[in-house]
mmCIF file of C-alpha atoms in Angstrom:
data_model
loop_
_atom_site.group_PDB
_atom_site.id
_atom_site.type_symbol
_atom_site.label_atom_id
_atom_site.label_comp_id
_atom_site.label_asym_id
_atom_site.label_seq_id
_atom_site.Cartn_x
_atom_site.Cartn_y
_atom_site.Cartn_z
ATOM 1 C CA MET A 1 0.000 0.000 0.000
ATOM 2 C CA LEU A 2 2.798 2.416 0.654
ATOM 3 C CA GLY A 3 3.918 4.349 -2.393
ATOM 4 C CA LYS A 4 0.666 3.825 -4.295
ATOM 5 C CA ASN A 5 -1.648 6.700 -5.224
ATOM 6 C CA ILE A 6 -4.750 6.600 -3.115
ATOM 7 C CA SER A 7 -7.804 8.110 -4.748
ATOM 8 C CA LEU A 8 -10.597 9.283 -2.558
ATOM 9 C CA SER A 9 -13.953 8.072 -3.601
ATOM 10 C CA ILE A 10 -17.033 10.147 -2.821
ATOM 11 C CA SER A 11 -20.298 8.371 -2.423
ATOM 12 C CA PRO A 12 -23.140 9.474 -4.756
ATOM 13 C CA SER A 13 -25.294 10.689 -1.855
ATOM 14 C CA THR A 14 -22.461 12.908 -0.545
ATOM 15 C CA GLN A 15 -21.909 14.287 -4.044
ATOM 16 C CA LEU A 16 -25.630 15.221 -4.356
ATOM 17 C CA GLU A 17 -25.541 16.923 -0.951
ATOM 18 C CA SER A 18 -22.572 19.098 -1.896
ATOM 19 C CA GLU A 19 -24.231 20.071 -5.219
ATOM 20 C CA ASN A 20 -27.418 21.077 -3.376
ATOM 21 C CA GLN A 21 -25.409 23.164 -0.905
ATOM 22 C CA THR A 22 -23.608 24.894 -3.778
ATOM 23 C CA GLN A 23 -26.941 25.717 -5.467
ATOM 24 C CA GLU A 24 -28.351 27.063 -2.182
ATOM 25 C CA ALA A 25 -25.272 29.235 -1.654
ATOM 26 C CA LYS A 26 -25.572 30.667 -5.179
ATOM 27 C CA SER A 27 -29.275 31.452 -4.768
ATOM 28 C CA SER A 28 -28.730 33.072 -1.356
ATOM 29 C CA LEU A 29 -25.997 35.250 -2.864
ATOM 30 C CA LEU A 30 -28.378 36.343 -5.611
ATOM 31 C CA ASN A 31 -31.128 37.067 -3.084
ATOM 32 C CA ASN A 32 -28.752 39.108 -0.924
ATOM 33 C CA SER A 33 -27.576 41.193 -3.869
ATOM 34 C CA ASN A 34 -31.189 41.771 -5.017
ATOM 35 C CA THR A 35 -32.149 42.779 -1.487
ATOM 36 C CA GLN A 36 -29.198 45.153 -1.348
ATOM 37 C CA VAL A 37 -30.194 46.790 -4.648
ATOM 38 C CA SER A 38 -33.794 47.238 -3.500
ATOM 39 C CA ASP A 39 -32.586 48.632 -0.148
ATOM 40 C CA ASN A 40 -30.390 51.126 -1.992
ATOM 41 C CA GLU A 41 -33.347 52.192 -4.127
ATOM 42 C CA GLN A 42 -35.445 52.737 -1.003
ATOM 43 C CA VAL A 43 -32.708 54.728 0.697
ATOM 44 C CA LEU A 44 -31.658 56.763 -2.325
ATOM 45 C CA GLY A 45 -35.040 57.032 -3.991
ATOM 46 C CA GLY A 46 -35.903 56.431 -7.615
ATOM 47 C CA ASN A 47 -34.644 59.686 -9.094
ATOM 48 C CA ILE A 48 -31.443 60.865 -7.511
ATOM 49 C CA LEU A 49 -30.999 64.623 -7.677
ATOM 50 C CA PRO A 50 -27.695 66.300 -6.854
ATOM 51 C CA SER A 51 -27.750 67.712 -3.356
ATOM 52 C CA ASN A 52 -27.446 71.450 -2.869
ATOM 53 C CA SER A 53 -24.626 71.661 -0.386
ATOM 54 C CA PRO A 54 -24.085 74.904 1.488
ATOM 55 C CA SER A 55 -21.742 77.223 -0.334
ATOM 56 C CA THR A 56 -18.220 77.797 0.887
ATOM 57 C CA HIS A 57 -17.881 81.088 -0.998
ATOM 58 C CA ARG A 58 -19.909 84.265 -1.287
ATOM 59 C CA LYS A 59 -21.327 85.187 -4.676
ATOM 60 C CA HIS A 60 -19.645 87.779 -6.873
ATOM 61 C CA GLY A 61 -20.447 91.299 -5.695
ATOM 62 C CA GLU A 62 -21.359 90.316 -2.129
ATOM 63 C CA GLY A 63 -17.991 91.360 -0.718
ATOM 64 C CA SER A 64 -15.541 89.267 1.213
ATOM 65 C CA GLY A 65 -14.973 88.804 4.890
ATOM 66 C CA ASN A 66 -13.516 86.533 7.504
ATOM 67 C CA LEU A 67 -13.167 86.306 11.255
ATOM 68 C CA SER A 68 -9.874 86.607 13.101
ATOM 69 C CA TRP A 69 -8.872 86.589 16.733
ATOM 70 C CA GLY A 70 -6.712 89.343 18.163
ATOM 71 C CA TYR A 71 -5.351 90.171 21.587
ATOM 72 C CA ALA A 72 -5.706 93.376 23.560
ATOM 73 C CA ASN A 73 -4.191 94.329 26.905
ATOM 74 C CA ALA A 74 -6.692 94.454 29.728
ATOM 75 C CA ASN A 75 -6.758 97.419 32.100
ATOM 76 C CA SER A 76 -5.073 95.765 35.020
ATOM 77 C CA THR A 77 -1.720 95.853 36.734
ATOM 78 C CA LYS A 78 -0.769 92.464 35.271
ATOM 79 C CA LYS A 79 -1.626 93.516 31.704
ATOM 80 C CA LYS A 80 -2.893 90.061 30.833
ATOM 81 C CA PRO A 81 -3.963 90.056 27.156
ATOM 82 C CA THR A 82 -7.581 89.224 26.386
ATOM 83 C CA LYS A 83 -8.760 87.450 23.261
ATOM 84 C CA GLN A 84 -11.025 89.502 20.975
ATOM 85 C CA LEU A 85 -12.908 88.666 17.776
ATOM 86 C CA TYR A 86 -12.510 90.853 14.693
ATOM 87 C CA PHE A 87 -14.344 90.788 11.367
ATOM 88 C CA GLU A 88 -12.052 91.626 8.443
ATOM 89 C CA TRP A 89 -14.063 92.760 5.436
ATOM 90 C CA GLU A 90 -13.923 94.223 1.966
ATOM 91 C CA TYR A 91 -17.000 95.736 0.382
ATOM 92 C CA GLY A 92 -17.542 98.394 -2.272
ATOM 93 C CA GLY A 93 -13.814 98.971 -2.763
ATOM 94 C CA LYS A 94 -13.269 99.655 0.945
ATOM 95 C CA ARG A 95 -11.547 97.454 3.492
ATOM 96 C CA GLY A 96 -11.708 97.319 7.227
ATOM 97 C CA LYS A 97 -11.215 95.351 10.384
ATOM 98 C CA THR A 98 -13.965 95.741 12.955
ATOM 99 C CA TYR A 99 -14.122 94.569 16.557
ATOM 100 C CA VAL A 100 -17.097 92.290 17.214
ATOM 101 C CA ARG A 101 -18.754 93.001 20.551
ATOM 102 C CA SER A 102 -19.203 90.005 22.824
ATOM 103 C CA HIS A 103 -23.016 89.975 22.671
ATOM 104 C CA LEU A 104 -22.855 89.788 18.838
ATOM 105 C CA LYS A 105 -20.150 87.102 18.529
ATOM 106 C CA GLU A 106 -22.419 84.092 18.057
ATOM 107 C CA GLN A 107 -24.609 85.893 15.533
ATOM 108 C CA VAL A 108 -21.657 87.124 13.443
ATOM 109 C CA ILE A 109 -19.949 83.718 13.545
ATOM 110 C CA SER A 110 -23.085 81.908 12.346
ATOM 111 C CA MET A 111 -23.706 84.487 9.601
ATOM 112 C CA ASN A 112 -20.113 84.205 8.386
ATOM 113 C CA GLU A 113 -20.300 80.393 8.341
ATOM 114 C CA ALA A 114 -23.520 80.622 6.313
ATOM 115 C CA LYS A 115 -21.681 82.951 3.880
ATOM 116 C CA VAL A 116 -24.359 85.629 3.931
ATOM 117 C CA PRO A 117 -23.484 88.816 2.010
ATOM 118 C CA VAL A 118 -20.963 90.999 3.852
ATOM 119 C CA ILE A 119 -23.390 93.949 3.791
ATOM 120 C CA GLN A 120 -25.745 92.066 6.154
ATOM 121 C CA ILE A 121 -22.949 91.431 8.649
ATOM 122 C CA LEU A 122 -21.807 95.051 8.412
ATOM 123 C CA LYS A 123 -25.343 96.263 9.207
ATOM 124 C CA ILE A 124 -25.011 94.528 12.578
ATOM 125 C CA LEU A 125 -21.621 96.175 13.179
ATOM 126 C CA THR A 126 -22.723 99.774 12.466
ATOM 127 C CA TYR A 127 -21.549 100.922 15.928
ATOM 128 C CA ASN A 128 -18.149 101.269 14.209
ATOM 129 C CA PRO A 129 -17.938 104.697 12.473
ATOM 130 C CA LYS A 130 -15.975 103.329 9.500
ATOM 131 C CA VAL A 131 -18.651 100.703 8.883
ATOM 132 C CA ALA A 132 -21.367 103.349 9.164
ATOM 133 C CA ARG A 133 -19.549 105.530 6.581
ATOM 134 C CA THR A 134 -19.179 102.561 4.234
ATOM 135 C CA LEU A 135 -22.918 101.956 4.404
ATOM 136 C CA ASP A 136 -23.614 105.726 4.028
ATOM 137 C CA LEU A 137 -25.481 105.903 7.333
ATOM 138 C CA ASN A 138 -23.842 109.181 8.459
#
């Protein structure tokens, strides 16, 4: 027996079982892929329209602006600098850097993130004389 090739024989009933299992595996794969396609259609909908993502830029003619943090010395003996928010802007050929008061910070930050026209942000900051002149409010 040693040195001879031994061939494994598979009984006919075992062979039928393995064929049935292979067929079941193939059909379950097909069912899973069909289910996945129908799930995707339900999630995405029949007609897929491109989403309108929020803009990261202002439109032409709306001016430009961004927020920056600066430091100012506090009126104390230690002269510890305090952090302050500034709005740097350009509108109508004029440029400026305006301090944002603390009670307006959240509003100005949200408006800047939404990329509203600079003129709307400047209307909030009209306590600054340069901003008021730019908007012709004097």
